[in-house]
Amino acid sequence: RRREKNIASTVTNRLPQKMLDLLNVAGELGNKLGWEIYAVGGFVRDILLGRPNLDLDLVVEGDGIFFAKELVKKLGGRVKAHNKFKTAVVILENGQRVDVATARLEYYEYPAALPTVELSSIKMDLYRRDFTVNALALRLNPDRFGQLVDFFGAERDIRNKTIRVLHSLSFVEDPTRILRAIRFERRFDFQIGGQTMRLVKNALNLKLFSKLSGTRVMHELQLIVSEEDPLACLNRMQELGIMEAIHPLLKLHKERIQVLIELAKVHNWYKLLYLEQSVEPWKLYFLGMTMGIKNTQIKQVTDRFHFTQREEREFLQLREMIHEALIQLMSWREGKSKLSRLYSILHPLPVEGVLFLMGKSRKEHIRRNISQYLARLRDMEIEITGNDLHELGIEPGPIYSTILEKIMAAKIDGQVETKKDELDMAQECYARESAKEDKADES
Ligand code: ATP
């Protein structure tokens, strides 16, 4: 048996009590069932790195689904089992999510006279993973709680800040790992190791990316732009020529990088100010990454990523709307043009579109006014509703939205303030609109 380092005190110091309780319950349950239980992957890596991570992945040397069900009997919550993969997702009563996988003892028959070997199943489980730093396991059974199972030198790599694959065919097996390597490297400020980097370049020379499924590339790109510092990853990708390896139209040339830098700034600014509002980062960054691609060619890209018809339609629509808004914004003048016009240009856009325009625009006053729009105008509401119009005796119909939109515009431009102003204006509007209709009827 290899000597295993025990990091129980580090674990105890770095995790919240609730998590420790959960780990202990899992370990005790393991003993009761006669199975070894491990915490694995990013959870263990992040304990060593001293970064809080509450996504718990467990591996059971036994029956993972049975284990998950027993865990829920003890702690409450629910289990979603995937029988095909022998995995389960546990959602505990307090909302904590635990992924449980099964590792089985496997026997390897070697050809000719070599004996069959029995490999410990946790080792097989870890060997399938992407990088040494993600291939650590932590024993949870009470008698050996906190022992670090490190077959591949992960602890040393974490100390040396190195991202290293487990074997030389790793990127051939799964080229998306190249994107993952970049993501982890930049997130932790590590370096992709020398030999691993040669394997990355080799994989790129072999054009492995061109055969890769669009859905999987897309998924990894989405993870990249959801990182704290997506630009660091995108720059690294540009250095290695990865985007053009995915599709030639996606080359991250200077102009795109420039805009992506601005988008990242605007995105950060927005995240700081409006914590509660959700932006889908990929929509924002994808607009930047596909900038300059003609409408006649964009379908090549959406096809490459296996967009569903709906995703494609929405994305093309968003590009179209942005194009339209850009043209309109060019003729909008601060101090001269009405704020309500700015509102009507920006309001149809989803927030990602608004942020894109803000990042893309080189004119300081446009940026400032878009930020004003987000801060003050976007969520503005008028006081009266259709009910008030009804009480004024106005027949319900399309005229309701005409009137309410006009009042909204007037409020934005500071022409109405109180509810009474709004009611007065509604009546005026109604009178004017009816007069128009009467005139149309006469002619
Ligand atoms: P994060 O902090 O981003 O959640 P993570 O390490 O938890 O990082 P996940 O994407 O949740 O990453 O994956 C969970 C584990 O599954 C990883 O630790 C890794 O060992 C393994 N894994 C994920 N994707 C791959 C892959 N493409 N090839 C091999 N192993 C993978």
Short mmCIF file of C-alpha atoms and ligand atoms in Angstrom, two decimals:
data_model
loop_
_atom_site.label_atom_id
_atom_site.label_comp_id
_atom_site.label_asym_id
_atom_site.label_seq_id
_atom_site.Cartn_x
_atom_site.Cartn_y
_atom_site.Cartn_z
CA ARG A 1 0.00 0.00 0.00
CA ARG A 2 1.28 3.46 -0.89
CA ARG A 3 1.64 5.88 1.93
CA GLU A 4 -1.26 8.30 1.88
CA LYS A 5 -0.97 11.75 3.30
CA ASN A 6 -3.69 12.69 5.75
CA ILE A 7 -5.11 16.17 5.28
CA ALA A 8 -7.98 15.87 7.78
CA SER A 9 -6.93 19.01 9.64
CA THR A 10 -6.79 21.05 6.41
CA VAL A 11 -10.22 19.70 5.49
CA THR A 12 -11.61 20.58 8.91
CA ASN A 13 -10.12 24.06 8.84
CA ARG A 14 -11.24 24.95 5.34
CA LEU A 15 -14.78 23.63 5.14
CA PRO A 16 -17.93 24.91 6.82
CA GLN A 17 -19.30 22.72 9.62
CA LYS A 18 -22.37 21.75 7.59
CA MET A 19 -20.18 20.30 4.85
CA LEU A 20 -18.03 18.46 7.38
CA ASP A 21 -21.15 16.93 8.90
CA LEU A 22 -22.24 15.78 5.48
CA LEU A 23 -18.83 14.22 4.75
CA ASN A 24 -18.91 12.41 8.08
CA VAL A 25 -22.40 11.05 7.52
CA ALA A 26 -21.35 9.83 4.06
CA GLY A 27 -18.25 8.14 5.50
CA GLU A 28 -20.17 6.43 8.29
CA LEU A 29 -22.79 5.23 5.85
CA GLY A 30 -19.95 3.80 3.76
CA ASN A 31 -18.68 1.82 6.73
CA LYS A 32 -22.15 0.54 7.48
CA LEU A 33 -22.56 -0.71 3.91
CA GLY A 34 -18.99 -1.99 3.72
CA TRP A 35 -17.94 0.34 0.89
CA GLU A 36 -15.16 2.87 0.50
CA ILE A 37 -16.47 6.41 -0.05
CA TYR A 38 -14.44 9.22 -1.60
CA ALA A 39 -14.89 12.90 -2.31
CA VAL A 40 -13.28 13.52 -5.70
CA GLY A 41 -12.42 16.06 -8.39
CA GLY A 42 -12.73 19.82 -8.13
CA PHE A 43 -13.95 19.60 -4.54
CA VAL A 44 -10.66 18.08 -3.33
CA ARG A 45 -8.55 20.24 -5.61
CA ASP A 46 -10.16 23.37 -4.20
CA ILE A 47 -9.59 22.30 -0.59
CA LEU A 48 -5.86 22.12 -1.34
CA LEU A 49 -6.03 25.45 -3.14
CA GLY A 50 -7.91 27.02 -0.25
CA ARG A 51 -10.79 28.08 -2.51
CA PRO A 52 -14.30 27.49 -1.26
CA ASN A 53 -16.19 24.99 -3.43
CA LEU A 54 -19.37 23.39 -2.21
CA ASP A 55 -20.04 21.22 -5.28
CA LEU A 56 -19.55 17.80 -3.78
CA ASP A 57 -18.77 14.81 -6.01
CA LEU A 58 -18.68 11.41 -4.33
CA VAL A 59 -17.43 8.11 -5.68
CA VAL A 60 -18.62 4.89 -4.06
CA GLU A 61 -16.74 1.63 -4.42
CA GLY A 62 -20.00 -0.29 -4.37
CA ASP A 63 -23.45 0.75 -5.61
CA GLY A 64 -23.67 4.52 -5.99
CA ILE A 65 -27.42 4.64 -6.53
CA PHE A 66 -28.16 2.50 -3.49
CA PHE A 67 -25.77 4.68 -1.48
CA ALA A 68 -27.53 7.86 -2.65
CA LYS A 69 -30.91 6.48 -1.59
CA GLU A 70 -29.59 5.51 1.85
CA LEU A 71 -28.02 8.98 2.25
CA VAL A 72 -31.39 10.59 1.59
CA LYS A 73 -33.08 8.26 4.10
CA LYS A 74 -30.68 9.65 6.70
CA LEU A 75 -30.63 13.32 5.70
CA GLY A 76 -33.86 13.95 3.81
CA GLY A 77 -34.09 15.26 0.26
CA ARG A 78 -34.50 13.51 -3.07
CA VAL A 79 -32.54 11.35 -5.49
CA LYS A 80 -32.44 11.37 -9.26
CA ALA A 81 -30.85 8.16 -10.46
CA HIS A 82 -29.32 7.46 -13.87
CA ASN A 83 -29.32 3.70 -14.02
CA LYS A 84 -27.44 3.56 -17.28
CA PHE A 85 -24.43 5.35 -15.81
CA LYS A 86 -24.90 4.07 -12.26
CA THR A 87 -24.84 7.64 -11.04
CA ALA A 88 -27.24 9.67 -8.94
CA VAL A 89 -27.82 13.28 -8.06
CA VAL A 90 -28.88 13.92 -4.50
CA ILE A 91 -30.59 17.16 -3.57
CA LEU A 92 -30.63 17.45 0.19
CA GLU A 93 -33.36 19.26 2.09
CA ASN A 94 -31.17 22.33 2.59
CA GLY A 95 -30.62 22.54 -1.19
CA GLN A 96 -27.09 21.06 -1.12
CA ARG A 97 -26.42 19.02 -4.25
CA VAL A 98 -24.29 15.89 -4.18
CA ASP A 99 -23.27 13.93 -7.27
CA VAL A 100 -22.70 10.26 -6.57
CA ALA A 101 -20.90 7.93 -8.98
CA THR A 102 -20.14 4.24 -8.86
CA ALA A 103 -16.67 2.80 -9.21
CA ARG A 104 -16.48 -0.94 -9.75
CA LEU A 105 -13.65 -3.33 -9.44
CA GLU A 106 -12.44 -4.03 -12.94
CA TYR A 107 -10.27 -6.83 -14.22
CA TYR A 108 -7.85 -6.34 -17.04
CA GLU A 109 -6.90 -9.33 -19.12
CA TYR A 110 -3.53 -8.89 -20.75
CA PRO A 111 -2.69 -10.85 -23.87
CA ALA A 112 -0.39 -13.87 -23.90
CA ALA A 113 1.12 -15.07 -20.69
CA LEU A 114 0.69 -11.92 -18.61
CA PRO A 115 -1.58 -12.32 -15.62
CA THR A 116 -4.94 -10.65 -15.25
CA VAL A 117 -4.61 -7.61 -13.02
CA GLU A 118 -7.14 -6.26 -10.64
CA LEU A 119 -7.11 -2.50 -10.43
CA SER A 120 -8.59 -0.64 -7.55
CA SER A 121 -11.74 0.89 -8.90
CA ILE A 122 -11.11 4.36 -7.55
CA LYS A 123 -7.86 4.38 -9.51
CA MET A 124 -9.73 3.55 -12.72
CA ASP A 125 -12.26 6.23 -11.98
CA LEU A 126 -9.56 8.84 -11.45
CA TYR A 127 -7.56 7.71 -14.48
CA ARG A 128 -10.43 8.67 -16.79
CA ARG A 129 -10.28 12.27 -15.68
CA ASP A 130 -8.81 15.24 -17.46
CA PHE A 131 -5.91 16.56 -15.38
CA THR A 132 -3.89 15.46 -12.39
CA VAL A 133 -5.29 18.35 -10.33
CA ASN A 134 -8.80 16.98 -10.91
CA ALA A 135 -7.80 13.38 -10.26
CA LEU A 136 -7.53 13.48 -6.49
CA ALA A 137 -9.73 11.60 -4.05
CA LEU A 138 -10.27 12.08 -0.37
CA ARG A 139 -11.24 9.13 1.83
CA LEU A 140 -14.34 9.71 3.95
CA ASN A 141 -14.74 6.43 5.88
CA PRO A 142 -14.19 7.28 9.58
CA ASP A 143 -11.11 5.12 10.16
CA ARG A 144 -9.23 6.82 7.29
CA PHE A 145 -11.03 10.14 7.03
CA GLY A 146 -8.93 12.79 5.32
CA GLN A 147 -6.44 10.49 3.58
CA LEU A 148 -5.49 11.84 0.20
CA VAL A 149 -5.55 9.36 -2.65
CA ASP A 150 -3.10 10.76 -5.16
CA PHE A 151 -1.97 8.29 -7.83
CA PHE A 152 -0.72 10.81 -10.36
CA GLY A 153 1.28 13.42 -8.49
CA ALA A 154 -1.58 15.89 -8.26
CA GLU A 155 -0.47 17.41 -5.00
CA ARG A 156 2.96 18.19 -6.44
CA ASP A 157 1.32 19.72 -9.54
CA ILE A 158 -0.86 21.91 -7.36
CA ARG A 159 2.23 23.03 -5.45
CA ASN A 160 4.04 23.76 -8.73
CA LYS A 161 0.94 25.35 -10.26
CA THR A 162 0.91 22.99 -13.22
CA ILE A 163 -1.91 21.64 -15.39
CA ARG A 164 -0.90 18.20 -16.59
CA VAL A 165 -2.79 15.44 -18.41
CA LEU A 166 -2.67 11.90 -17.11
CA HIS A 167 -1.46 10.28 -20.32
CA SER A 168 -0.30 11.23 -23.78
CA LEU A 169 -3.52 10.28 -25.60
CA SER A 170 -5.70 12.44 -23.40
CA PHE A 171 -6.41 15.16 -25.98
CA VAL A 172 -6.89 12.60 -28.72
CA GLU A 173 -9.52 10.93 -26.57
CA ASP A 174 -11.23 14.21 -25.92
CA PRO A 175 -10.04 17.48 -27.49
CA THR A 176 -12.45 19.58 -25.38
CA ARG A 177 -9.92 18.98 -22.61
CA ILE A 178 -7.75 21.58 -24.36
CA LEU A 179 -10.38 24.20 -23.58
CA ARG A 180 -10.64 22.88 -20.04
CA ALA A 181 -6.84 23.08 -19.64
CA ILE A 182 -6.93 26.73 -20.61
CA ARG A 183 -9.86 27.43 -18.33
CA PHE A 184 -8.22 25.90 -15.26
CA GLU A 185 -4.82 27.37 -16.12
CA ARG A 186 -6.16 30.90 -16.25
CA ARG A 187 -8.57 30.51 -13.35
CA PHE A 188 -5.88 29.39 -10.93
CA ASP A 189 -3.04 31.27 -12.58
CA PHE A 190 -1.28 27.95 -13.29
CA GLN A 191 0.82 26.94 -16.31
CA ILE A 192 0.04 24.13 -18.71
CA GLY A 193 3.02 21.81 -18.25
CA GLY A 194 5.69 21.47 -20.95
CA GLN A 195 4.82 17.98 -22.15
CA THR A 196 1.09 18.73 -21.91
CA MET A 197 1.60 21.86 -24.00
CA ARG A 198 3.38 19.79 -26.67
CA LEU A 199 0.37 17.49 -26.68
CA VAL A 200 -1.95 20.48 -27.09
CA LYS A 201 0.02 21.68 -30.10
CA ASN A 202 0.14 18.20 -31.50
CA ALA A 203 -3.62 17.88 -31.21
CA LEU A 204 -4.04 21.21 -32.99
CA ASN A 205 -1.70 20.11 -35.78
CA LEU A 206 -3.74 16.95 -36.16
CA LYS A 207 -6.83 19.15 -36.54
CA LEU A 208 -8.64 17.21 -33.86
CA PHE A 209 -10.88 20.19 -33.18
CA SER A 210 -12.45 20.13 -36.60
CA LYS A 211 -14.03 16.75 -35.86
CA LEU A 212 -15.33 17.64 -32.46
CA SER A 213 -19.07 17.84 -31.79
CA GLY A 214 -20.40 21.38 -31.82
CA THR A 215 -22.52 20.84 -28.75
CA ARG A 216 -19.49 19.89 -26.67
CA VAL A 217 -17.34 22.77 -27.89
CA MET A 218 -20.21 25.13 -27.21
CA HIS A 219 -20.59 23.80 -23.70
CA GLU A 220 -16.91 24.38 -22.93
CA LEU A 221 -17.00 27.86 -24.49
CA GLN A 222 -19.96 28.71 -22.32
CA LEU A 223 -17.99 27.64 -19.26
CA ILE A 224 -15.06 29.78 -20.40
CA VAL A 225 -17.09 32.95 -20.77
CA SER A 226 -18.70 32.30 -17.38
CA GLU A 227 -15.27 32.42 -15.71
CA GLU A 228 -14.31 35.40 -13.64
CA ASP A 229 -11.80 36.51 -16.28
CA PRO A 230 -12.91 35.16 -19.67
CA LEU A 231 -10.52 37.45 -21.51
CA ALA A 232 -7.50 35.71 -20.03
CA CYS A 233 -8.81 32.45 -21.54
CA LEU A 234 -9.76 34.03 -24.85
CA ASN A 235 -6.29 35.56 -25.18
CA ARG A 236 -4.71 32.20 -24.55
CA MET A 237 -7.01 30.64 -27.14
CA GLN A 238 -6.00 33.27 -29.63
CA GLU A 239 -2.31 32.61 -28.94
CA LEU A 240 -2.84 28.95 -29.75
CA GLY A 241 -5.13 29.55 -32.71
CA ILE A 242 -7.95 27.57 -31.15
CA MET A 243 -10.95 29.54 -32.36
CA GLU A 244 -9.96 29.20 -36.00
CA ALA A 245 -9.34 25.52 -35.36
CA ILE A 246 -13.00 25.29 -34.33
CA HIS A 247 -14.10 27.22 -37.41
CA PRO A 248 -12.03 29.49 -39.70
CA LEU A 249 -14.64 32.27 -39.49
CA LEU A 250 -14.10 32.46 -35.72
CA LYS A 251 -10.45 33.55 -35.77
CA LEU A 252 -9.93 35.92 -32.86
CA HIS A 253 -8.33 38.73 -34.83
CA LYS A 254 -7.23 41.99 -33.25
CA GLU A 255 -10.45 43.85 -33.84
CA ARG A 256 -12.51 41.13 -32.18
CA ILE A 257 -10.16 40.89 -29.21
CA GLN A 258 -10.41 44.66 -28.82
CA VAL A 259 -14.19 44.51 -28.65
CA LEU A 260 -14.12 41.45 -26.38
CA ILE A 261 -11.91 43.39 -23.97
CA GLU A 262 -14.52 46.15 -23.87
CA LEU A 263 -17.35 43.63 -23.47
CA ALA A 264 -15.57 42.08 -20.50
CA LYS A 265 -15.23 45.52 -18.88
CA VAL A 266 -18.89 46.32 -19.41
CA HIS A 267 -19.90 42.86 -18.20
CA ASN A 268 -17.88 43.29 -14.99
CA TRP A 269 -19.30 46.73 -14.42
CA TYR A 270 -22.80 45.37 -14.85
CA LYS A 271 -22.20 42.41 -12.54
CA LEU A 272 -20.97 44.74 -9.81
CA LEU A 273 -23.89 47.10 -10.09
CA TYR A 274 -26.79 44.80 -10.73
CA LEU A 275 -26.04 41.63 -8.85
CA GLU A 276 -29.61 40.49 -8.99
CA GLN A 277 -30.00 40.70 -12.75
CA SER A 278 -28.85 37.78 -14.76
CA VAL A 279 -26.88 38.09 -17.95
CA GLU A 280 -26.22 35.05 -20.07
CA PRO A 281 -22.52 35.66 -20.70
CA TRP A 282 -22.35 33.46 -23.79
CA LYS A 283 -24.88 35.63 -25.62
CA LEU A 284 -22.82 38.70 -24.93
CA TYR A 285 -19.45 37.18 -25.83
CA PHE A 286 -20.80 35.32 -28.82
CA LEU A 287 -21.93 38.57 -30.32
CA GLY A 288 -18.34 39.73 -29.98
CA MET A 289 -16.79 36.52 -31.27
CA THR A 290 -18.94 36.53 -34.38
CA MET A 291 -18.56 40.21 -35.05
CA GLY A 292 -17.92 41.02 -38.69
CA ILE A 293 -19.27 37.72 -39.96
CA LYS A 294 -21.71 38.41 -42.76
CA ASN A 295 -25.32 37.34 -42.53
CA THR A 296 -24.74 35.04 -45.48
CA GLN A 297 -22.04 33.20 -43.54
CA ILE A 298 -23.26 33.23 -39.98
CA LYS A 299 -25.23 30.04 -40.48
CA GLN A 300 -21.96 28.19 -40.98
CA VAL A 301 -21.10 29.12 -37.40
CA THR A 302 -24.47 28.35 -35.83
CA ASP A 303 -24.44 25.02 -37.67
CA ARG A 304 -20.92 24.31 -36.44
CA PHE A 305 -22.18 24.70 -32.88
CA HIS A 306 -25.31 22.65 -33.52
CA PHE A 307 -27.59 25.47 -32.47
CA THR A 308 -31.20 24.32 -32.32
CA GLN A 309 -33.49 26.08 -34.76
CA ARG A 310 -34.79 28.20 -31.97
CA GLU A 311 -31.34 29.17 -30.69
CA GLU A 312 -30.33 30.03 -34.21
CA ARG A 313 -33.41 32.14 -34.82
CA GLU A 314 -32.97 34.00 -31.55
CA PHE A 315 -29.29 34.64 -32.15
CA LEU A 316 -29.78 35.90 -35.69
CA GLN A 317 -32.64 38.05 -34.50
CA LEU A 318 -30.47 39.54 -31.78
CA ARG A 319 -27.73 40.36 -34.32
CA GLU A 320 -30.32 41.98 -36.54
CA MET A 321 -31.78 44.04 -33.69
CA ILE A 322 -28.33 45.21 -32.67
CA HIS A 323 -27.50 46.22 -36.20
CA GLU A 324 -30.71 48.24 -36.35
CA ALA A 325 -30.10 49.84 -32.97
CA LEU A 326 -26.54 50.80 -33.93
CA ILE A 327 -27.80 52.72 -36.93
CA GLN A 328 -30.40 54.49 -34.83
CA LEU A 329 -27.91 55.34 -32.11
CA MET A 330 -25.65 57.07 -34.62
CA SER A 331 -28.22 59.79 -35.13
CA TRP A 332 -29.05 60.16 -31.47
CA ARG A 333 -27.53 63.34 -30.01
CA GLU A 334 -27.14 64.00 -26.34
CA GLY A 335 -29.03 67.11 -25.28
CA LYS A 336 -30.77 67.34 -28.64
CA SER A 337 -32.47 63.98 -29.03
CA LYS A 338 -35.14 62.87 -26.62
CA LEU A 339 -34.40 60.33 -23.92
CA SER A 340 -37.61 58.58 -24.87
CA ARG A 341 -36.10 57.90 -28.25
CA LEU A 342 -33.07 56.28 -26.61
CA TYR A 343 -35.52 54.20 -24.62
CA SER A 344 -37.38 53.07 -27.68
CA ILE A 345 -34.11 52.12 -29.40
CA LEU A 346 -32.82 50.07 -26.47
CA HIS A 347 -35.92 48.72 -24.83
CA PRO A 348 -36.67 45.95 -27.34
CA LEU A 349 -33.19 44.47 -26.76
CA PRO A 350 -32.33 41.83 -24.17
CA VAL A 351 -29.75 42.99 -21.65
CA GLU A 352 -26.93 41.17 -23.50
CA GLY A 353 -27.72 43.26 -26.56
CA VAL A 354 -27.67 46.50 -24.59
CA LEU A 355 -24.34 45.59 -23.01
CA PHE A 356 -22.92 44.69 -26.39
CA LEU A 357 -23.87 48.10 -27.78
CA MET A 358 -22.32 49.75 -24.77
CA GLY A 359 -19.06 47.84 -25.16
CA LYS A 360 -18.92 48.18 -28.91
CA SER A 361 -19.57 51.89 -28.98
CA ARG A 362 -16.43 54.01 -29.13
CA LYS A 363 -18.29 57.23 -28.37
CA GLU A 364 -18.06 58.12 -24.73
CA HIS A 365 -21.42 59.90 -24.64
CA ILE A 366 -23.24 56.92 -26.13
CA ARG A 367 -21.76 54.67 -23.47
CA ARG A 368 -22.71 57.09 -20.76
CA ASN A 369 -26.25 57.35 -22.02
CA ILE A 370 -26.64 53.60 -22.32
CA SER A 371 -25.49 53.28 -18.72
CA GLN A 372 -28.08 55.92 -17.81
CA TYR A 373 -30.67 53.90 -19.63
CA LEU A 374 -29.77 50.81 -17.60
CA ALA A 375 -29.68 52.71 -14.34
CA ARG A 376 -32.73 54.92 -14.67
CA LEU A 377 -34.92 54.28 -17.67
CA ARG A 378 -35.02 50.55 -18.22
CA ASP A 379 -37.18 49.73 -15.23
CA MET A 380 -39.21 52.92 -15.17
CA GLU A 381 -42.94 52.41 -14.85
CA ILE A 382 -45.93 54.66 -15.24
CA GLU A 383 -48.62 54.75 -12.59
CA ILE A 384 -51.76 54.26 -14.60
CA THR A 385 -52.81 50.97 -16.17
CA GLY A 386 -55.47 49.73 -18.55
CA ASN A 387 -57.90 49.79 -15.63
CA ASP A 388 -57.55 53.54 -15.35
CA LEU A 389 -58.19 53.92 -19.07
CA HIS A 390 -61.30 51.79 -18.69
CA GLU A 391 -62.54 54.00 -15.89
CA LEU A 392 -62.03 57.01 -18.14
CA GLY A 393 -64.58 55.36 -20.43
CA ILE A 394 -62.14 54.39 -23.19
CA GLU A 395 -63.15 51.31 -25.20
CA PRO A 396 -60.50 48.58 -24.78
CA GLY A 397 -58.47 47.95 -27.92
CA PRO A 398 -55.06 48.59 -29.50
CA ILE A 399 -55.45 52.22 -28.53
CA TYR A 400 -54.59 51.22 -24.94
CA SER A 401 -51.00 50.40 -25.77
CA THR A 402 -50.70 53.49 -27.99
CA ILE A 403 -51.78 55.69 -25.11
CA LEU A 404 -49.71 53.91 -22.45
CA GLU A 405 -46.58 54.06 -24.62
CA LYS A 406 -47.05 57.77 -25.20
CA ILE A 407 -47.39 58.38 -21.49
CA MET A 408 -44.27 56.31 -20.84
CA ALA A 409 -42.34 58.42 -23.35
CA ALA A 410 -43.64 61.62 -21.75
CA LYS A 411 -42.63 60.41 -18.31
CA ILE A 412 -39.11 59.57 -19.53
CA ASP A 413 -38.82 63.05 -21.04
CA GLY A 414 -40.05 64.62 -17.81
CA GLN A 415 -43.30 65.92 -19.28
CA VAL A 416 -45.53 64.12 -16.80
CA GLU A 417 -44.80 63.49 -13.15
CA THR A 418 -47.85 62.64 -11.08
CA LYS A 419 -50.63 60.17 -11.62
CA LYS A 420 -52.94 63.10 -12.31
CA ASP A 421 -50.60 64.29 -15.09
CA GLU A 422 -50.80 60.81 -16.57
CA LEU A 423 -54.61 60.72 -16.42
CA ASP A 424 -54.86 64.14 -18.04
CA MET A 425 -52.51 63.08 -20.76
CA ALA A 426 -54.47 59.86 -21.33
CA GLN A 427 -57.61 61.89 -21.95
CA GLU A 428 -55.84 64.27 -24.31
CA CYS A 429 -54.32 61.37 -26.19
CA TYR A 430 -57.66 59.65 -26.45
CA ALA A 431 -59.34 62.77 -27.77
CA ARG A 432 -56.59 63.26 -30.34
CA GLU A 433 -56.62 59.63 -31.47
CA SER A 434 -60.43 59.59 -31.80
CA ALA A 435 -60.32 62.80 -33.80
CA LYS A 436 -57.78 61.16 -36.11
CA GLU A 437 -60.04 58.15 -36.55
CA ASP A 438 -63.10 60.32 -37.26
CA LYS A 439 -61.14 62.15 -39.91
CA ALA A 440 -60.05 58.86 -41.47
CA ASP A 441 -63.68 57.68 -41.50
CA GLU A 442 -64.83 60.83 -43.26
CA SER A 443 -62.32 60.65 -46.09
P1 ATP B 1 -15.44 23.56 -11.76
O1 ATP B 1 -14.71 24.16 -10.61
O2 ATP B 1 -15.33 24.34 -13.02
O3 ATP B 1 -16.81 23.06 -11.46
P2 ATP B 1 -14.77 20.79 -11.79
O4 ATP B 1 -13.40 20.21 -11.71
O5 ATP B 1 -15.73 20.52 -10.71
O6 ATP B 1 -14.53 22.32 -12.03
P3 ATP B 1 -16.64 19.80 -13.76
O7 ATP B 1 -16.75 20.31 -15.14
O8 ATP B 1 -17.76 19.97 -12.83
O9 ATP B 1 -15.30 20.42 -13.22
O10 ATP B 1 -16.24 18.27 -13.85
C1 ATP B 1 -16.19 17.43 -12.72
C2 ATP B 1 -15.03 16.46 -12.84
O11 ATP B 1 -15.23 15.61 -13.96
C3 ATP B 1 -13.71 17.18 -13.08
O12 ATP B 1 -13.03 17.40 -11.86
C4 ATP B 1 -12.96 16.24 -13.99
O13 ATP B 1 -12.17 15.37 -13.23
C5 ATP B 1 -14.03 15.43 -14.67
N1 ATP B 1 -14.21 15.85 -16.07
C6 ATP B 1 -15.04 16.79 -16.56
N2 ATP B 1 -14.93 16.91 -17.88
C7 ATP B 1 -14.01 16.02 -18.27
C8 ATP B 1 -13.45 15.65 -19.53
N3 ATP B 1 -13.81 16.25 -20.66
N4 ATP B 1 -12.54 14.66 -19.53
C9 ATP B 1 -12.18 14.06 -18.40
N5 ATP B 1 -12.63 14.36 -17.19
C10 ATP B 1 -13.55 15.34 -17.12
#
